[in-house]
PDB file of N, CA and C in Angstrom:
ATOM      1  N   MET P 532      37.307  95.422 105.164  1.00 58.00           N
ATOM      2  CA  MET P 532      38.667  94.984 105.412  1.00 58.00           C
ATOM      3  C   MET P 532      38.890  94.970 106.914  1.00 58.00           C
ATOM      4  N   PHE P 533      39.567  93.927 107.396  1.00 63.00           N
ATOM      5  CA  PHE P 533      39.895  93.804 108.816  1.00 63.00           C
ATOM      6  C   PHE P 533      41.373  94.080 109.017  1.00 63.00           C
ATOM      7  N   VAL P 534      41.672  95.016 109.905  1.00 66.00           N
ATOM      8  CA  VAL P 534      43.056  95.326 110.270  1.00 66.00           C
ATOM      9  C   VAL P 534      43.103  95.433 111.790  1.00 66.00           C
ATOM     10  N   PRO P 535      43.840  94.547 112.475  1.00 64.00           N
ATOM     11  CA  PRO P 535      43.925  94.631 113.937  1.00 64.00           C
ATOM     12  C   PRO P 535      44.718  95.860 114.379  1.00 64.00           C
ATOM     13  N   HIS P 536      44.606  96.178 115.657  1.00 65.00           N
ATOM     14  CA  HIS P 536      45.288  97.357 116.200  1.00 65.00           C
ATOM     15  C   HIS P 536      46.786  97.346 115.931  1.00 65.00           C
ATOM     16  N   ASP P 537      47.414  96.174 116.023  1.00 69.00           N
ATOM     17  CA  ASP P 537      48.870  96.119 115.822  1.00 69.00           C
ATOM     18  C   ASP P 537      49.262  96.015 114.351  1.00 69.00           C
ATOM     19  N   GLY P 538      48.287  95.882 113.453  1.00 67.00           N
ATOM     20  CA  GLY P 538      48.559  95.844 112.022  1.00 67.00           C
ATOM     21  C   GLY P 538      49.233  94.573 111.540  1.00 67.00           C
ATOM     22  N   SER P 539      49.218  93.512 112.368  1.00 71.00           N
ATOM     23  CA  SER P 539      49.937  92.278 112.033  1.00 71.00           C
ATOM     24  C   SER P 539      49.253  91.456 110.945  1.00 71.00           C
ATOM     25  N   LEU P 540      47.975  91.641 110.736  1.00 71.00           N
ATOM     26  CA  LEU P 540      47.236  90.818 109.783  1.00 71.00           C
ATOM     27  C   LEU P 540      46.188  91.688 109.090  1.00 71.00           C
ATOM     28  N   VAL P 541      46.069  91.549 107.801  1.00 73.00           N
ATOM     29  CA  VAL P 541      45.031  92.275 107.065  1.00 73.00           C
ATOM     30  C   VAL P 541      44.171  91.243 106.355  1.00 73.00           C
ATOM     31  N   ASP P 542      42.881  91.301 106.580  1.00 72.00           N
ATOM     32  CA  ASP P 542      41.941  90.390 105.928  1.00 72.00           C
ATOM     33  C   ASP P 542      41.049  91.230 105.024  1.00 72.00           C
ATOM     34  N   ARG P 543      41.346  91.213 103.745  1.00 71.00           N
ATOM     35  CA  ARG P 543      40.604  92.037 102.789  1.00 71.00           C
ATOM     36  C   ARG P 543      39.222  91.469 102.465  1.00 71.00           C
ATOM     37  N   GLU P 544      38.981  90.211 102.817  1.00 69.00           N
ATOM     38  CA  GLU P 544      37.699  89.569 102.531  1.00 69.00           C
ATOM     39  C   GLU P 544      36.731  89.644 103.715  1.00 69.00           C
ATOM     40  N   ALA P 545      37.129  90.258 104.808  1.00 69.00           N
ATOM     41  CA  ALA P 545      36.292  90.303 106.007  1.00 69.00           C
ATOM     42  C   ALA P 545      35.012  91.086 105.760  1.00 69.00           C
ATOM     43  N   GLN P 546      33.911  90.553 106.305  1.00 67.00           N
ATOM     44  CA  GLN P 546      32.614  91.227 106.207  1.00 67.00           C
ATOM     45  C   GLN P 546      31.936  91.167 107.567  1.00 67.00           C
ATOM     46  N   VAL P 547      31.320  92.266 107.957  1.00 66.00           N
ATOM     47  CA  VAL P 547      30.611  92.347 109.224  1.00 66.00           C
ATOM     48  C   VAL P 547      29.261  93.001 108.971  1.00 66.00           C
ATOM     49  N   GLU P 548      28.198  92.403 109.519  1.00 67.00           N
ATOM     50  CA  GLU P 548      26.869  93.013 109.432  1.00 67.00           C
ATOM     51  C   GLU P 548      26.843  94.159 110.438  1.00 67.00           C
ATOM     52  N   TRP P 549      26.634  95.368 109.965  1.00 68.00           N
ATOM     53  CA  TRP P 549      26.634  96.554 110.824  1.00 68.00           C
ATOM     54  C   TRP P 549      25.658  97.559 110.234  1.00 68.00           C
ATOM     55  N   PRO P 550      24.352  97.338 110.458  1.00 70.00           N
ATOM     56  CA  PRO P 550      23.322  98.151 109.810  1.00 70.00           C
ATOM     57  C   PRO P 550      23.450  99.654 110.064  1.00 70.00           C
ATOM     58  N   ASP P 551      23.878 100.063 111.254  1.00 74.00           N
ATOM     59  CA  ASP P 551      23.956 101.486 111.555  1.00 74.00           C
ATOM     60  C   ASP P 551      25.351 102.057 111.300  1.00 74.00           C
ATOM     61  N   GLY P 552      26.236 101.247 110.716  1.00 73.00           N
ATOM     62  CA  GLY P 552      27.595 101.707 110.425  1.00 73.00           C
ATOM     63  C   GLY P 552      27.676 102.451 109.107  1.00 73.00           C
ATOM     64  N   ARG P 553      28.833 103.049 108.867  1.00 74.00           N
ATOM     65  CA  ARG P 553      29.039 103.757 107.598  1.00 74.00           C
ATOM     66  C   ARG P 553      30.420 103.389 107.065  1.00 74.00           C
ATOM     67  N   ALA P 554      30.614 103.538 105.792  1.00 75.00           N
ATOM     68  CA  ALA P 554      31.881 103.177 105.152  1.00 75.00           C
ATOM     69  C   ALA P 554      33.033 103.940 105.798  1.00 75.00           C
ATOM     70  N   GLY P 555      34.102 103.232 106.103  1.00 74.00           N
ATOM     71  CA  GLY P 555      35.295 103.838 106.694  1.00 74.00           C
ATOM     72  C   GLY P 555      35.253 103.959 108.204  1.00 74.00           C
ATOM     73  N   ALA P 556      34.098 103.669 108.823  1.00 74.00           N
ATOM     74  CA  ALA P 556      33.984 103.752 110.285  1.00 74.00           C
ATOM     75  C   ALA P 556      34.686 102.557 110.930  1.00 74.00           C
ATOM     76  N   HIS P 557      35.032 102.700 112.187  1.00 72.00           N
ATOM     77  CA  HIS P 557      35.711 101.641 112.927  1.00 72.00           C
ATOM     78  C   HIS P 557      34.778 101.083 113.990  1.00 72.00           C
ATOM     79  N   THR P 558      34.910  99.808 114.269  1.00 71.00           N
ATOM     80  CA  THR P 558      34.143  99.167 115.327  1.00 71.00           C
ATOM     81  C   THR P 558      34.970  98.030 115.908  1.00 71.00           C
ATOM     82  N   GLN P 559      34.642  97.610 117.118  1.00 69.00           N
ATOM     83  CA  GLN P 559      35.314  96.485 117.760  1.00 69.00           C
ATOM     84  C   GLN P 559      34.688  95.190 117.246  1.00 69.00           C
ATOM     85  N   VAL P 560      35.494  94.230 116.857  1.00 72.00           N
ATOM     86  CA  VAL P 560      35.014  92.920 116.429  1.00 72.00           C
ATOM     87  C   VAL P 560      35.834  91.849 117.110  1.00 72.00           C
ATOM     88  N   ARG P 561      35.328  90.625 117.077  1.00 71.00           N
ATOM     89  CA  ARG P 561      36.083  89.482 117.584  1.00 71.00           C
ATOM     90  C   ARG P 561      35.973  88.361 116.559  1.00 71.00           C
ATOM     91  N   THR P 562      36.942  87.481 116.552  1.00 70.00           N
ATOM     92  CA  THR P 562      36.875  86.340 115.640  1.00 70.00           C
ATOM     93  C   THR P 562      35.957  85.293 116.253  1.00 70.00           C
ATOM     94  N   VAL P 563      35.304  84.538 115.392  1.00 72.00           N
ATOM     95  CA  VAL P 563      34.437  83.463 115.851  1.00 72.00           C
ATOM     96  C   VAL P 563      35.035  82.137 115.417  1.00 72.00           C
ATOM     97  N   LEU P 564      34.677  81.074 116.130  1.00 69.00           N
ATOM     98  CA  LEU P 564      35.282  79.762 115.902  1.00 69.00           C
ATOM     99  C   LEU P 564      35.091  79.239 114.490  1.00 69.00           C
ATOM    100  N   ILE P 565      33.948  79.503 113.895  1.00 72.00           N
ATOM    101  CA  ILE P 565      33.671  78.950 112.563  1.00 72.00           C
ATOM    102  C   ILE P 565      34.269  79.802 111.453  1.00 72.00           C
ATOM    103  N   GLY P 566      35.018  80.808 111.819  1.00 69.00           N
ATOM    104  CA  GLY P 566      35.627  81.689 110.841  1.00 69.00           C
ATOM    105  C   GLY P 566      34.824  82.961 110.690  1.00 69.00           C
ATOM    106  N   GLY P 567      35.496  84.030 110.465  1.00 70.00           N
ATOM    107  CA  GLY P 567      34.823  85.298 110.295  1.00 70.00           C
ATOM    108  C   GLY P 567      34.911  86.157 111.539  1.00 70.00           C
ATOM    109  N   TYR P 568      34.119  87.228 111.547  1.00 67.00           N
ATOM    110  CA  TYR P 568      34.181  88.205 112.618  1.00 67.00           C
ATOM    111  C   TYR P 568      32.774  88.556 113.060  1.00 67.00           C
ATOM    112  N   GLN P 569      32.665  88.981 114.308  1.00 67.00           N
ATOM    113  CA  GLN P 569      31.383  89.394 114.857  1.00 67.00           C
ATOM    114  C   GLN P 569      31.597  90.696 115.614  1.00 67.00           C
ATOM    115  N   ARG P 570      30.696  91.626 115.421  1.00 68.00           N
ATOM    116  CA  ARG P 570      30.794  92.916 116.090  1.00 68.00           C
ATOM    117  C   ARG P 570      30.543  92.740 117.582  1.00 68.00           C
ATOM    118  N   GLU P 571      31.356  93.354 118.423  1.00 69.00           N
ATOM    119  CA  GLU P 571      31.182  93.299 119.866  1.00 69.00           C
ATOM    120  C   GLU P 571      30.254  94.416 120.309  1.00 69.00           C
ATOM    121  N   SER P 572      29.459  94.143 121.328  1.00 71.00           N
ATOM    122  CA  SER P 572      28.593  95.183 121.874  1.00 71.00           C
ATOM    123  C   SER P 572      28.372  94.923 123.359  1.00 71.00           C
ATOM    124  N   GLY P 573      27.847  95.911 124.042  1.00 74.00           N
ATOM    125  CA  GLY P 573      27.546  95.775 125.462  1.00 74.00           C
ATOM    126  C   GLY P 573      26.462  94.753 125.719  1.00 74.00           C
ATOM    127  N   ILE P 574      25.590  94.552 124.747  1.00 79.00           N
ATOM    128  CA  ILE P 574      24.523  93.565 124.899  1.00 79.00           C
ATOM    129  C   ILE P 574      25.115  92.164 125.012  1.00 79.00           C
ATOM    130  N   ASP P 575      26.156  91.887 124.229  1.00 74.00           N
ATOM    131  CA  ASP P 575      26.812  90.579 124.305  1.00 74.00           C
ATOM    132  C   ASP P 575      27.375  90.336 125.696  1.00 74.00           C
ATOM    133  N   VAL P 576      28.014  91.339 126.248  1.00 77.00           N
ATOM    134  CA  VAL P 576      28.609  91.220 127.582  1.00 77.00           C
ATOM    135  C   VAL P 576      27.517  91.004 128.626  1.00 77.00           C
ATOM    136  N   ALA P 577      26.454  91.777 128.558  1.00 84.00           N
ATOM    137  CA  ALA P 577      25.357  91.642 129.513  1.00 84.00           C
ATOM    138  C   ALA P 577      24.697  90.268 129.406  1.00 84.00           C
ATOM    139  N   LEU P 578      24.528  89.784 128.191  1.00 84.00           N
ATOM    140  CA  LEU P 578      23.923  88.471 127.980  1.00 84.00           C
ATOM    141  C   LEU P 578      24.777  87.374 128.600  1.00 84.00           C
ATOM    142  N   MET P 579      26.069  87.436 128.369  1.00 82.00           N
ATOM    143  CA  MET P 579      26.959  86.415 128.931  1.00 82.00           C
ATOM    144  C   MET P 579      27.053  86.521 130.448  1.00 82.00           C
ATOM    145  N   ALA P 580      27.045  87.744 130.969  1.00 87.00           N
ATOM    146  CA  ALA P 580      27.088  87.936 132.419  1.00 87.00           C
ATOM    147  C   ALA P 580      25.827  87.390 133.077  1.00 87.00           C
ATOM    148  N   GLY P 581      24.706  87.483 132.392  1.00 90.00           N
ATOM    149  CA  GLY P 581      23.454  86.966 132.930  1.00 90.00           C
ATOM    150  C   GLY P 581      23.282  85.477 132.726  1.00 90.00           C
ATOM    151  N   LEU P 582      23.689  84.987 131.567  1.00 92.00           N
ATOM    152  CA  LEU P 582      23.508  83.564 131.268  1.00 92.00           C
ATOM    153  C   LEU P 582      24.506  82.660 131.976  1.00 92.00           C
ATOM    154  N   GLY P 583      25.694  83.166 132.243  1.00 91.00           N
ATOM    155  CA  GLY P 583      26.720  82.353 132.908  1.00 91.00           C
ATOM    156  C   GLY P 583      26.243  81.778 134.228  1.00 91.00           C
ATOM    157  N   PRO P 584      25.807  82.618 135.159  1.00 93.00           N
ATOM    158  CA  PRO P 584      25.322  82.092 136.442  1.00 93.00           C
ATOM    159  C   PRO P 584      24.074  81.210 136.305  1.00 93.00           C
ATOM    160  N   VAL P 585      23.179  81.567 135.406  1.00 94.00           N
ATOM    161  CA  VAL P 585      21.968  80.764 135.213  1.00 94.00           C
ATOM    162  C   VAL P 585      22.334  79.364 134.730  1.00 94.00           C
ATOM    163  N   MET P 586      23.231  79.293 133.763  1.00 95.00           N
ATOM    164  CA  MET P 586      23.651  77.981 133.253  1.00 95.00           C
ATOM    165  C   MET P 586      24.405  77.191 134.323  1.00 95.00           C
ATOM    166  N   GLY P 587      25.187  77.894 135.139  1.00 95.00           N
ATOM    167  CA  GLY P 587      25.895  77.228 136.239  1.00 95.00           C
ATOM    168  C   GLY P 587      24.926  76.615 137.235  1.00 95.00           C
ATOM    169  N   LEU P 588      23.900  77.370 137.631  1.00 94.00           N
ATOM    170  CA  LEU P 588      22.902  76.849 138.574  1.00 94.00           C
ATOM    171  C   LEU P 588      22.128  75.685 137.973  1.00 94.00           C
ATOM    172  N   LEU P 589      21.807  75.796 136.705  1.00 96.00           N
ATOM    173  CA  LEU P 589      21.103  74.709 136.029  1.00 96.00           C
ATOM    174  C   LEU P 589      21.961  73.444 136.007  1.00 96.00           C
ATOM    175  N   SER P 590      23.239  73.600 135.756  1.00 97.00           N
ATOM    176  CA  SER P 590      24.149  72.450 135.740  1.00 97.00           C
ATOM    177  C   SER P 590      24.244  71.793 137.107  1.00 97.00           C
ATOM    178  N   VAL P 591      24.357  72.613 138.149  1.00 94.00           N
ATOM    179  CA  VAL P 591      24.429  72.072 139.514  1.00 94.00           C
ATOM    180  C   VAL P 591      23.125  71.347 139.848  1.00 94.00           C
ATOM    181  N   GLY P 592      21.991  71.933 139.470  1.00 92.00           N
ATOM    182  CA  GLY P 592      20.707  71.290 139.729  1.00 92.00           C
ATOM    183  C   GLY P 592      20.573  69.952 139.023  1.00 92.00           C
ATOM    184  N   CYS P 593      21.015  69.893 137.785  1.00 96.00           N
ATOM    185  CA  CYS P 593      20.957  68.629 137.030  1.00 96.00           C
ATOM    186  C   CYS P 593      21.890  67.587 137.646  1.00 96.00           C
ATOM    187  N   ALA P 594      23.074  68.023 138.061  1.00 95.00           N
ATOM    188  CA  ALA P 594      24.018  67.086 138.677  1.00 95.00           C
ATOM    189  C   ALA P 594      23.450  66.557 139.987  1.00 95.00           C
ATOM    190  N   PHE P 595      22.819  67.427 140.782  1.00 93.00           N
ATOM    191  CA  PHE P 595      22.213  67.004 142.040  1.00 93.00           C
ATOM    192  C   PHE P 595      21.083  66.013 141.793  1.00 93.00           C
ATOM    193  N   ALA P 596      20.266  66.283 140.782  1.00 93.00           N
ATOM    194  CA  ALA P 596      19.139  65.401 140.472  1.00 93.00           C
ATOM    195  C   ALA P 596      19.607  64.024 140.009  1.00 93.00           C
ATOM    196  N   ALA P 597      20.809  63.951 139.444  1.00 96.00           N
ATOM    197  CA  ALA P 597      21.320  62.673 138.950  1.00 96.00           C
ATOM    198  C   ALA P 597      21.884  61.794 140.068  1.00 96.00           C
ATOM    199  N   LEU P 598      22.065  62.363 141.257  1.00 95.00           N
ATOM    200  CA  LEU P 598      22.602  61.596 142.381  1.00 95.00           C
ATOM    201  C   LEU P 598      21.532  60.699 142.975  1.00 95.00           C
ATOM    202  N   SER P 599      21.970  59.669 143.699  1.00 95.00           N
ATOM    203  CA  SER P 599      21.014  58.800 144.380  1.00 95.00           C
ATOM    204  C   SER P 599      20.355  59.583 145.512  1.00 95.00           C
ATOM    205  N   ARG P 600      19.211  59.111 145.953  1.00 92.00           N
ATOM    206  CA  ARG P 600      18.493  59.809 147.037  1.00 92.00           C
ATOM    207  C   ARG P 600      19.326  59.858 148.306  1.00 92.00           C
ATOM    208  N   ALA P 601      20.039  58.786 148.611  1.00 93.00           N
ATOM    209  CA  ALA P 601      20.865  58.753 149.820  1.00 93.00           C
ATOM    210  C   ALA P 601      21.980  59.797 149.736  1.00 93.00           C
ATOM    211  N   THR P 602      22.587  59.924 148.579  1.00 95.00           N
ATOM    212  CA  THR P 602      23.657  60.908 148.398  1.00 95.00           C
ATOM    213  C   THR P 602      23.086  62.324 148.468  1.00 95.00           C
ATOM    214  N   GLN P 603      21.917  62.530 147.897  1.00 93.00           N
ATOM    215  CA  GLN P 603      21.264  63.842 147.992  1.00 93.00           C
ATOM    216  C   GLN P 603      20.998  64.208 149.447  1.00 93.00           C
ATOM    217  N   ASP P 604      20.529  63.231 150.236  1.00 92.00           N
ATOM    218  CA  ASP P 604      20.248  63.492 151.647  1.00 92.00           C
ATOM    219  C   ASP P 604      21.534  63.818 152.418  1.00 92.00           C
ATOM    220  N   ARG P 605      22.617  63.120 152.107  1.00 93.00           N
ATOM    221  CA  ARG P 605      23.895  63.409 152.782  1.00 93.00           C
ATOM    222  C   ARG P 605      24.383  64.814 152.438  1.00 93.00           C
ATOM    223  N   LEU P 606      24.249  65.213 151.180  1.00 93.00           N
ATOM    224  CA  LEU P 606      24.650  66.561 150.792  1.00 93.00           C
ATOM    225  C   LEU P 606      23.743  67.615 151.425  1.00 93.00           C
ATOM    226  N   ALA P 607      22.465  67.295 151.582  1.00 92.00           N
ATOM    227  CA  ALA P 607      21.520  68.238 152.177  1.00 92.00           C
ATOM    228  C   ALA P 607      21.879  68.534 153.630  1.00 92.00           C
ATOM    229  N   LEU P 608      22.548  67.606 154.307  1.00 92.00           N
ATOM    230  CA  LEU P 608      22.975  67.832 155.689  1.00 92.00           C
ATOM    231  C   LEU P 608      23.946  69.009 155.796  1.00 92.00           C
ATOM    232  N   LEU P 609      24.600  69.361 154.692  1.00 93.00           N
ATOM    233  CA  LEU P 609      25.556  70.468 154.688  1.00 93.00           C
ATOM    234  C   LEU P 609      24.874  71.830 154.544  1.00 93.00           C
ATOM    235  N   LEU P 610      23.572  71.818 154.242  1.00 91.00           N
ATOM    236  CA  LEU P 610      22.834  73.063 154.055  1.00 91.00           C
ATOM    237  C   LEU P 610      22.587  73.760 155.395  1.00 91.00           C
ATOM    238  N   PRO P 611      22.405  75.080 155.380  1.00 93.00           N
ATOM    239  CA  PRO P 611      21.993  75.774 156.611  1.00 93.00           C
ATOM    240  C   PRO P 611      20.654  75.221 157.093  1.00 93.00           C
ATOM    241  N   ASP P 612      20.354  75.392 158.376  1.00 93.00           N
ATOM    242  CA  ASP P 612      19.169  74.776 158.990  1.00 93.00           C
ATOM    243  C   ASP P 612      17.879  75.069 158.236  1.00 93.00           C
ATOM    244  N   ARG P 613      17.658  76.315 157.886  1.00 93.00           N
ATOM    245  CA  ARG P 613      16.405  76.678 157.225  1.00 93.00           C
ATOM    246  C   ARG P 613      16.297  76.021 155.840  1.00 93.00           C
ATOM    247  N   ALA P 614      17.396  76.026 155.088  1.00 92.00           N
ATOM    248  CA  ALA P 614      17.389  75.397 153.763  1.00 92.00           C
ATOM    249  C   ALA P 614      17.213  73.888 153.889  1.00 92.00           C
ATOM    250  N   PHE P 615      17.825  73.288 154.925  1.00 92.00           N
ATOM    251  CA  PHE P 615      17.672  71.854 155.146  1.00 92.00           C
ATOM    252  C   PHE P 615      16.223  71.517 155.456  1.00 92.00           C
ATOM    253  N   ALA P 616      15.568  72.350 156.274  1.00 92.00           N
ATOM    254  CA  ALA P 616      14.168  72.111 156.615  1.00 92.00           C
ATOM    255  C   ALA P 616      13.291  72.188 155.364  1.00 92.00           C
ATOM    256  N   THR P 617      13.565  73.150 154.517  1.00 93.00           N
ATOM    257  CA  THR P 617      12.813  73.279 153.260  1.00 93.00           C
ATOM    258  C   THR P 617      13.041  72.062 152.378  1.00 93.00           C
ATOM    259  N   TYR P 618      14.284  71.594 152.313  1.00 91.00           N
ATOM    260  CA  TYR P 618      14.603  70.401 151.525  1.00 91.00           C
ATOM    261  C   TYR P 618      13.827  69.196 152.050  1.00 91.00           C
ATOM    262  N   MET P 619      13.809  69.015 153.374  1.00 90.00           N
ATOM    263  CA  MET P 619      13.116  67.864 153.957  1.00 90.00           C
ATOM    264  C   MET P 619      11.604  67.944 153.734  1.00 90.00           C
ATOM    265  N   GLU P 620      11.037  69.144 153.790  1.00 92.00           N
ATOM    266  CA  GLU P 620       9.613  69.303 153.503  1.00 92.00           C
ATOM    267  C   GLU P 620       9.288  68.916 152.072  1.00 92.00           C
ATOM    268  N   SER P 621      10.191  69.270 151.149  1.00 90.00           N
ATOM    269  CA  SER P 621       9.940  68.942 149.751  1.00 90.00           C
ATOM    270  C   SER P 621      10.073  67.444 149.488  1.00 90.00           C
ATOM    271  N   ARG P 622      10.828  66.740 150.338  1.00 85.00           N
ATOM    272  CA  ARG P 622      11.007  65.300 150.173  1.00 85.00           C
ATOM    273  C   ARG P 622       9.837  64.508 150.702  1.00 85.00           C
ATOM    274  N   SER P 623       9.056  65.103 151.626  1.00 78.00           N
ATOM    275  CA  SER P 623       7.961  64.337 152.230  1.00 78.00           C
ATOM    276  C   SER P 623       6.652  64.494 151.506  1.00 78.00           C
TER     277      SER P 623
END
């Protein structure tokens, strides 16, 4: 059974996979988009904290690769000198 902290809603059909849990114990859960609940844990937070920046860098890299070579070169001019030199070496 799911009962939020404020007691505003009771879901008697709620089910959560919790192998190390016991009947009557409490745990933090969150609702998921497709319906239902998922147990929250520190691993979820760490995964999102790690994947967020990685996905952001990947997105920026893909967007940069989709630009024309001339536009890439103009943007590279904004890089610090050492990074610009590395960029130019990779282009030659």
